[in-house]
CSV table of C-alpha atoms in Angstrom, one decimal:
chain,number,residue,atom,x,y,z
Y,1,PRO,CA,-18.0,-46.5,-6.6
Y,2,PRO,CA,-16.2,-44.9,-3.6
Y,3,LEU,CA,-13.1,-44.0,-5.8
Y,4,ALA,CA,-15.2,-41.9,-8.1
Y,5,ALA,CA,-16.9,-40.2,-5.2
Y,6,MET,CA,-13.6,-39.5,-3.6
Y,7,ALA,CA,-12.2,-38.0,-6.8
Y,8,ALA,CA,-15.3,-35.8,-7.1
Y,9,LYS,CA,-15.0,-34.7,-3.5
Y,10,ARG,CA,-11.3,-33.8,-4.2
Y,11,ARG,CA,-12.3,-31.9,-7.3
Y,12,THR,CA,-14.9,-29.9,-5.3
Y,13,GLU,CA,-12.4,-29.2,-2.5
Y,14,GLU,CA,-10.0,-27.9,-5.1
Y,15,MET,CA,-12.7,-25.6,-6.6
Y,16,ARG,CA,-13.6,-24.3,-3.2
Y,17,ASP,CA,-10.1,-23.8,-1.9
Y,18,ARG,CA,-7.8,-23.2,-4.8
Y,19,VAL,CA,-7.5,-20.8,-7.8
Y,20,VAL,CA,-5.6,-23.0,-10.3
Y,21,LEU,CA,-3.2,-21.4,-12.8
Y,22,GLY,CA,-3.2,-23.4,-16.0
Y,23,GLU,CA,-1.0,-22.9,-19.1
Y,24,PHE,CA,-3.8,-21.0,-20.8
Y,25,GLY,CA,-5.8,-19.2,-18.2
Y,26,VAL,CA,-6.9,-19.4,-14.6
Y,27,ARG,CA,-9.6,-21.7,-13.2
Y,28,ASN,CA,-12.0,-21.4,-10.3
Y,29,VAL,CA,-11.7,-17.6,-9.9
Y,30,HIS,CA,-15.3,-17.0,-8.8
Y,31,THR,CA,-16.0,-16.5,-5.2
Y,32,THR,CA,-17.6,-19.3,-3.2
Y,33,ASP,CA,-18.8,-17.4,-0.1
Y,34,PHE,CA,-22.5,-18.1,-0.6
Y,35,PRO,CA,-24.8,-21.0,0.3
Y,36,GLY,CA,-25.8,-23.8,-2.0
Y,37,ASN,CA,-22.8,-23.3,-4.2
Y,38,TYR,CA,-21.5,-26.9,-3.9
Y,39,PRO,CA,-23.6,-29.9,-2.9
Y,40,GLY,CA,-22.8,-31.3,0.5
Y,41,TYR,CA,-21.0,-28.1,1.7
Y,42,GLU,CA,-22.5,-25.6,4.0
Y,43,ASP,CA,-21.0,-22.4,2.6
Y,44,ALA,CA,-23.4,-19.9,4.2
Y,45,TRP,CA,-21.6,-17.2,6.1
Y,46,ASP,CA,-21.5,-18.1,9.8
Y,47,GLN,CA,-20.0,-15.8,12.4
Y,48,ARG,CA,-18.9,-18.5,14.8
Y,49,ARG,CA,-17.1,-20.4,12.1
Y,50,PHE,CA,-15.6,-17.2,10.8
Y,51,GLU,CA,-14.3,-16.3,14.2
Y,52,GLU,CA,-12.7,-19.7,14.6
Y,53,GLU,CA,-11.0,-19.8,11.2
Y,54,PHE,CA,-10.1,-16.1,10.6
Y,55,ARG,CA,-6.6,-15.0,11.6
Y,56,VAL,CA,-4.1,-12.3,10.9
Y,57,ASP,CA,-0.3,-13.1,10.9
Y,58,VAL,CA,2.2,-10.3,10.8
Y,59,ILE,CA,5.1,-11.5,8.7
Y,60,ARG,CA,7.4,-8.5,8.4
Y,61,GLU,CA,7.3,-5.1,10.0
Y,62,GLU,CA,9.9,-2.5,9.1
Y,63,GLU,CA,10.1,1.3,9.1
Y,64,GLY,CA,7.2,2.3,6.8
Y,65,ALA,CA,6.5,-1.2,5.5
Y,66,LEU,CA,4.3,-4.0,6.8
Y,67,GLU,CA,3.6,-7.4,5.4
Y,68,PHE,CA,0.8,-9.5,7.0
Y,69,ASP,CA,-1.4,-12.4,6.1
Y,70,MET,CA,-5.2,-12.3,6.3
Y,71,VAL,CA,-6.5,-15.9,6.3
Y,72,GLY,CA,-10.2,-16.9,6.1
Y,73,ILE,CA,-11.6,-13.9,4.4
Y,74,ASP,CA,-13.5,-13.2,1.1
Y,75,ALA,CA,-12.0,-11.2,-1.8
Y,76,ALA,CA,-14.6,-8.5,-1.4
Y,77,ILE,CA,-13.5,-7.7,2.2
Y,78,ALA,CA,-9.8,-7.9,1.4
Y,79,ASN,CA,-10.3,-5.5,-1.5
Y,80,ALA,CA,-12.3,-3.2,0.7
Y,81,PHE,CA,-9.3,-2.8,3.0
Y,82,ARG,CA,-7.0,-2.2,0.1
Y,83,ARG,CA,-9.2,0.5,-1.4
Y,84,ILE,CA,-9.9,2.2,1.9
Y,85,LEU,CA,-6.1,2.3,2.6
Y,86,LEU,CA,-5.5,3.9,-0.8
Y,87,ALA,CA,-8.4,6.3,-1.0
Y,88,GLU,CA,-10.2,6.9,2.3
Y,89,VAL,CA,-7.7,7.1,5.2
Y,90,PRO,CA,-7.2,10.8,5.6
Y,91,THR,CA,-3.9,12.8,5.9
Y,92,MET,CA,-2.8,16.4,5.9
Y,93,ALA,CA,-1.4,17.9,2.7
Y,94,VAL,CA,-0.8,21.3,1.2
Y,95,GLU,CA,-4.0,22.5,-0.4
Y,96,LYS,CA,-3.6,26.3,-0.9
Y,97,VAL,CA,-0.3,28.0,-1.8
Y,98,PHE,CA,-0.2,31.8,-1.4
Y,99,VAL,CA,2.6,33.0,-3.7
Y,100,TYR,CA,4.0,36.4,-2.5
Y,101,ASN,CA,7.1,36.2,-4.7
Y,102,ASN,CA,8.4,33.6,-7.1
Y,103,THR,CA,11.2,34.6,-9.5
Y,104,SER,CA,12.5,31.1,-10.0
Y,105,ILE,CA,12.0,29.3,-13.3
Y,106,VAL,CA,9.4,27.0,-11.8
Y,107,GLN,CA,6.0,28.4,-12.6
Y,108,ASP,CA,3.6,29.1,-9.7
Y,109,GLU,CA,1.2,26.3,-10.4
Y,110,ILE,CA,4.0,23.7,-10.9
Y,111,LEU,CA,5.5,24.9,-7.6
Y,112,ALA,CA,2.1,24.6,-5.9
Y,113,HIS,CA,1.6,21.1,-7.3
Y,114,ARG,CA,5.1,20.0,-6.1
Y,115,LEU,CA,4.5,21.4,-2.6
Y,116,GLY,CA,1.1,19.6,-2.5
Y,117,LEU,CA,2.8,16.2,-3.1
Y,118,ILE,CA,5.2,16.6,-0.1
Y,119,PRO,CA,4.1,14.3,2.7
Y,120,ILE,CA,3.6,16.3,5.9
Y,121,ARG,CA,4.3,14.7,9.2
Y,122,ALA,CA,1.2,15.6,11.1
Y,123,ASP,CA,-1.3,13.2,12.7
Y,124,PRO,CA,-4.5,13.8,10.8
Y,125,ARG,CA,-6.5,12.6,13.8
Y,126,LEU,CA,-5.7,15.8,15.6
Y,127,PHE,CA,-7.5,17.9,12.9
Y,128,GLU,CA,-11.0,18.5,11.6
Y,129,TYR,CA,-12.0,18.6,7.9
Y,130,ARG,CA,-12.2,22.1,6.6
Y,131,ASN,CA,-15.8,23.2,5.9
Y,132,GLN,CA,-16.8,23.7,2.3
Y,133,GLY,CA,-16.5,27.3,1.2
Y,134,ASP,CA,-14.2,28.3,4.1
Y,135,GLU,CA,-11.6,30.7,2.7
Y,136,GLU,CA,-9.7,31.3,5.9
Y,137,GLY,CA,-8.3,28.3,7.8
Y,138,THR,CA,-8.6,28.0,11.6
Y,139,GLU,CA,-6.3,26.3,14.2
Y,140,ILE,CA,-8.5,23.2,14.2
Y,141,ASP,CA,-8.5,22.5,10.5
Y,142,THR,CA,-5.3,24.1,9.0
Y,143,LEU,CA,-1.6,23.8,9.3
Y,144,GLN,CA,0.4,26.8,8.0
Y,145,PHE,CA,3.9,26.5,6.5
Y,146,GLN,CA,6.2,29.2,5.1
Y,147,LEU,CA,8.9,28.8,2.5
Y,148,LYS,CA,11.1,31.9,2.1
Y,149,ILE,CA,14.4,31.5,0.5
Y,150,LYS,CA,16.7,33.6,-1.7
Y,151,CYS,CA,19.8,32.6,-3.7
Y,152,SER,CA,23.0,34.6,-3.6
Y,153,ARG,CA,26.6,34.3,-4.8
Y,154,ASN,CA,29.3,33.0,-2.6
Y,155,PRO,CA,32.0,35.7,-2.5
Y,156,GLN,CA,34.6,33.2,-1.3
Y,157,ALA,CA,34.2,30.9,-4.2
Y,158,ALA,CA,37.3,30.1,-6.3
Y,159,LYS,CA,37.5,32.1,-9.5
Y,160,GLU,CA,37.7,29.1,-11.9
Y,161,SER,CA,35.1,27.0,-10.0
Y,162,SER,CA,32.0,25.8,-12.0
Y,163,ASP,CA,30.4,23.9,-9.2
Y,164,PRO,CA,27.1,25.5,-8.3
Y,165,ASN,CA,27.4,24.1,-4.7
Y,166,GLU,CA,30.5,26.3,-4.3
Y,167,LEU,CA,29.4,29.3,-6.3
Y,168,TYR,CA,26.0,29.9,-4.7
Y,169,PHE,CA,24.2,29.9,-1.4
Y,170,ASN,CA,20.7,28.5,-1.1
Y,171,HIS,CA,20.6,27.4,-4.7
Y,172,LYS,CA,18.7,24.2,-3.9
Y,173,VAL,CA,15.3,24.6,-2.3
Y,174,TYR,CA,14.6,21.5,-0.1
Y,175,SER,CA,11.5,20.5,1.9
Y,176,LYS,CA,13.6,21.2,5.0
Y,177,HIS,CA,13.3,24.9,4.2
Y,178,MET,CA,9.5,24.7,5.0
Y,179,THR,CA,8.8,26.0,8.5
Y,180,TRP,CA,5.7,25.6,10.5
Y,181,VAL,CA,3.9,28.9,11.3
Y,182,PRO,CA,1.4,28.3,14.2
Y,183,LEU,CA,-2.1,29.6,13.6
Y,184,GLY,CA,-4.2,30.9,16.5
Y,185,ASN,CA,-3.6,29.0,19.7
Y,186,GLN,CA,-1.8,26.0,18.0
Y,187,THR,CA,1.4,26.5,20.1
Y,188,ASP,CA,-0.8,25.8,23.2
Y,189,LEU,CA,-2.8,23.1,21.5
Y,190,PHE,CA,0.3,21.2,20.3
Y,191,PRO,CA,3.1,22.1,22.8
Y,192,ASP,CA,5.5,19.4,21.8
Y,193,ALA,CA,4.4,19.1,18.1
Y,194,ASP,CA,7.0,18.9,15.4
Y,195,PHE,CA,5.0,19.6,12.2
Y,196,ARG,CA,7.3,19.3,9.2
Y,197,PRO,CA,7.7,17.4,6.0
Y,198,VAL,CA,8.4,13.6,6.5
Y,199,HIS,CA,11.6,13.9,4.4
Y,200,ASP,CA,14.0,16.9,4.7
Y,201,ASP,CA,15.7,16.2,1.4
Y,202,ILE,CA,12.9,16.5,-1.2
Y,203,LEU,CA,14.2,18.9,-3.9
Y,204,ILE,CA,11.5,21.5,-4.7
Y,205,ALA,CA,13.3,23.9,-7.0
Y,206,LEU,CA,16.7,25.2,-8.2
Y,207,LEU,CA,17.6,28.9,-7.9
Y,208,ARG,CA,20.3,31.1,-9.3
Y,209,PRO,CA,21.6,34.4,-7.7
Y,210,GLY,CA,18.8,37.0,-7.3
Y,211,GLN,CA,16.0,34.5,-7.7
Y,212,GLU,CA,13.7,33.9,-4.7
Y,213,ILE,CA,10.7,32.0,-3.5
Y,214,ASP,CA,8.4,33.4,-0.9
Y,215,VAL,CA,5.2,31.4,-0.3
Y,216,LEU,CA,2.7,30.6,2.4
Y,217,MET,CA,1.0,27.2,2.4
Y,218,HIS,CA,-2.2,25.9,4.0
Y,219,CYS,CA,-2.4,22.2,4.8
Y,220,VAL,CA,-5.8,20.7,5.2
Y,221,LYS,CA,-7.2,17.2,5.9
Y,222,GLY,CA,-8.4,15.2,3.0
Y,223,VAL,CA,-8.7,11.7,1.5
Y,224,GLY,CA,-7.1,10.0,-1.5
Y,225,LYS,CA,-10.2,9.8,-3.6
Y,226,ASP,CA,-10.2,13.6,-3.8
Y,227,HIS,CA,-6.6,13.9,-4.7
Y,228,ALA,CA,-3.7,11.4,-4.7
Y,229,LYS,CA,-1.6,13.7,-2.5
Y,230,PHE,CA,-3.8,12.8,0.5
Y,231,SER,CA,-3.2,9.1,0.1
Y,232,PRO,CA,-1.3,7.8,3.2
Y,233,VAL,CA,0.3,4.8,1.4
Y,234,ALA,CA,2.9,4.6,-1.3
Y,235,THR,CA,1.3,1.3,-2.2
Y,236,ALA,CA,-1.2,-1.1,-0.6
Y,237,SER,CA,-1.6,-4.4,-2.4
Y,238,TYR,CA,-2.4,-8.0,-1.8
Y,239,ARG,CA,-1.8,-11.4,-3.5
Y,240,LEU,CA,-3.1,-14.8,-2.8
Y,241,LEU,CA,-0.7,-17.3,-1.2
Y,242,PRO,CA,1.0,-19.5,-3.9
Y,243,ASP,CA,0.5,-23.3,-3.6
Y,244,ILE,CA,2.8,-25.5,-5.7
Y,245,THR,CA,2.3,-29.2,-5.9
Y,246,LEU,CA,4.6,-31.7,-7.6
Y,247,LEU,CA,2.4,-34.4,-9.0
Y,248,GLN,CA,5.1,-37.0,-9.3
Y,249,PRO,CA,8.8,-37.3,-8.3
Y,250,VAL,CA,11.1,-35.0,-10.3
Y,251,GLU,CA,14.8,-36.1,-10.4
Y,252,ASP,CA,18.3,-35.2,-11.7
Y,253,GLU,CA,18.3,-32.9,-14.8
Y,254,ALA,CA,14.6,-32.4,-14.7
Y,255,ALA,CA,14.9,-31.3,-11.0
Y,256,GLU,CA,17.6,-28.7,-11.9
Y,257,MET,CA,15.5,-27.5,-14.8
Y,258,LEU,CA,12.4,-27.3,-12.5
Y,259,GLN,CA,14.4,-25.3,-9.9
Y,260,LYS,CA,15.4,-22.7,-12.6
Y,261,CYS,CA,11.7,-22.3,-13.6
Y,262,PHE,CA,10.7,-20.8,-10.2
Y,263,SER,CA,11.9,-17.8,-8.2
Y,264,PRO,CA,15.0,-18.4,-6.0
Y,265,GLY,CA,14.3,-20.4,-2.9
Y,266,VAL,CA,11.0,-21.9,-4.1
Y,267,ILE,CA,12.4,-25.3,-5.2
Y,268,GLU,CA,15.2,-27.0,-3.4
Y,269,ILE,CA,17.1,-30.1,-4.5
Y,270,GLN,CA,17.7,-32.9,-2.0
Y,271,ASN,CA,20.2,-35.7,-2.4
Y,272,ILE,CA,18.3,-39.0,-1.8
Y,273,LYS,CA,20.3,-42.3,-2.3
Y,274,GLY,CA,22.6,-40.6,-4.8
Y,275,LYS,CA,19.7,-39.0,-6.8
Y,276,LYS,CA,18.8,-35.4,-7.0
Y,277,VAL,CA,15.2,-35.0,-6.1
Y,278,ALA,CA,13.2,-31.7,-6.2
Y,279,ARG,CA,10.9,-30.6,-3.5
Y,280,VAL,CA,8.9,-27.4,-2.9
Y,281,ALA,CA,10.8,-25.5,-0.1
Y,282,ASN,CA,8.9,-22.2,0.1
Y,283,ALA,CA,6.0,-21.6,-2.4
Y,284,ARG,CA,5.4,-18.2,-0.9
Y,285,LEU,CA,8.4,-16.7,-2.6
Y,286,ASP,CA,7.1,-17.5,-6.1
Y,287,THR,CA,5.9,-14.8,-8.5
Y,288,PHE,CA,4.2,-17.3,-10.8
Y,289,SER,CA,5.9,-16.5,-14.1
Y,290,ARG,CA,4.5,-19.8,-15.3
Y,291,GLU,CA,7.9,-20.5,-16.9
Y,292,VAL,CA,7.4,-24.2,-16.2
Y,293,PHE,CA,4.7,-24.4,-18.8
Y,294,ARG,CA,7.2,-23.6,-21.5
Y,295,HIS,CA,8.9,-27.0,-20.9
Y,296,GLU,CA,7.1,-30.0,-22.5
Y,297,GLY,CA,8.7,-32.5,-20.0
Y,298,LEU,CA,7.8,-30.5,-16.9
Y,299,LYS,CA,4.5,-28.8,-17.5
Y,300,ASN,CA,2.4,-31.9,-16.6
Y,301,LEU,CA,4.4,-32.6,-13.4
Y,302,VAL,CA,3.4,-29.5,-11.5
Y,303,ARG,CA,0.1,-28.0,-10.3
Y,304,LEU,CA,0.3,-24.2,-9.7
Y,305,ALA,CA,-2.5,-22.8,-7.6
Y,306,ARG,CA,-3.2,-20.1,-5.1
Y,307,VAL,CA,-5.0,-20.5,-1.8
Y,308,ARG,CA,-8.3,-18.7,-2.3
Y,309,ASN,CA,-8.8,-17.3,1.2
Y,310,HIS,CA,-5.2,-16.5,2.2
Y,311,TYR,CA,-4.3,-12.9,1.3
Y,312,ILE,CA,-0.8,-11.6,1.7
Y,313,PHE,CA,-1.1,-7.9,2.2
Y,314,SER,CA,1.8,-5.5,1.8
Y,315,VAL,CA,1.3,-1.9,3.0
Y,316,GLU,CA,4.0,0.8,2.4
Y,317,SER,CA,3.4,4.0,4.3
Y,318,THR,CA,4.5,7.4,3.0
Y,319,GLY,CA,5.8,8.0,6.5
Y,320,ILE,CA,3.0,10.2,7.9
Y,321,LEU,CA,1.6,7.3,10.0
Y,322,PRO,CA,3.1,3.9,10.6
Y,323,PRO,CA,1.5,1.1,8.4
Y,324,ASP,CA,0.0,-0.8,11.4
Y,325,VAL,CA,-1.8,2.4,12.4
Y,326,LEU,CA,-3.1,2.8,8.8
Y,327,VAL,CA,-4.5,-0.7,8.8
Y,328,SER,CA,-6.3,-0.2,12.1
Y,329,GLU,CA,-7.6,3.1,10.8
Y,330,ALA,CA,-8.9,1.4,7.6
Y,331,ILE,CA,-10.6,-1.2,9.7
Y,332,LYS,CA,-12.3,1.6,11.8
Y,333,ILE,CA,-13.5,3.3,8.5
Y,334,LEU,CA,-15.0,0.0,7.3
Y,335,MET,CA,-16.7,-0.5,10.6
Y,336,GLY,CA,-18.1,3.1,10.3
Y,337,LYS,CA,-19.4,2.3,6.8
Y,338,CYS,CA,-21.2,-0.8,8.1
Y,339,GLN,CA,-22.7,1.1,11.0
Y,340,ARG,CA,-23.9,3.8,8.7
Y,341,PHE,CA,-25.5,1.2,6.4
Y,342,LEU,CA,-27.2,-0.4,9.4
Y,343,ASN,CA,-28.5,2.9,10.6
Y,344,GLU,CA,-29.9,3.6,7.1
Y,345,LEU,CA,-31.6,0.2,7.1
Y,346,ASP,CA,-33.2,1.0,10.5
Y,347,SER,CA,-34.3,4.5,9.5
Y,348,VAL,CA,-36.0,3.6,6.2
Y,349,PRO,CA,-39.6,2.4,6.7
Y,350,VAL,CA,-40.2,-1.0,5.2
Y,351,GLU,CA,-43.0,-1.1,2.6
């Protein structure tokens, strides 16, 4: 009968397009991006169809944060972008610390570790990777910083004061005290460069009178999979677009109850002929706490799902490069990987 056929088609559509969140578990999580998966559907990858359906929408772009939608893509590719952003987009960070003097209570290796984690505002695309086994850095692969500071008493401080800010000079060592020392011909190479830490107010150590720190630092180019200090993002993550469907009208008390089950702004209550009626206003805002499944009267009135090929990315930069540049760099790296793979295929003789 045509009704049964339509129901089956709807079920197949749901399996292809939606990841359904049930009360006890998640359905349809497997990928569908391969041919012959569902009868009657041509799911083989097709470049023309991909180009027609794929799109990127920038939702929110702020200083250091970017939220954008990638629609019409498979989880494998979406995840490749996320992992490349975290671990393979290079940055510059402190790799070697030469300690000439450190009489503070922060041990040398702790100090070196803290300095390594300070994000350095320097475009990594201007530098080469340092060669393995190179002890000395050169102007093309190294940035040098100096941190030299000594704490002393303030002779003008009031006798009865106990505030360290009044009693001492230079008792807080901040990232702003790091100064760039050009190597070789770097002053000519980067005439208008302003290499410095991204933030001036990162506290590195606390000193007391007579204590001093005198270190020289070498920054090199590296990637996050070698050490987290090279990762250009504070976080890069994605989630699937939420999709909430009310299976039948929800009115009055039930509507107010339903509204409380979701994040603010997801469900709105309209007044229709003196009745309060719930409708889904903006499913995107929901975090899917599944609170609705705790209410016997409500749990069968709602279908919670996620759109399988609609990824909401959020990328937060550490401030070294803006997030949109990071995303385009990640895309270039993925293109490079594909090209390398194709070259390998071409160079290996087929048996």
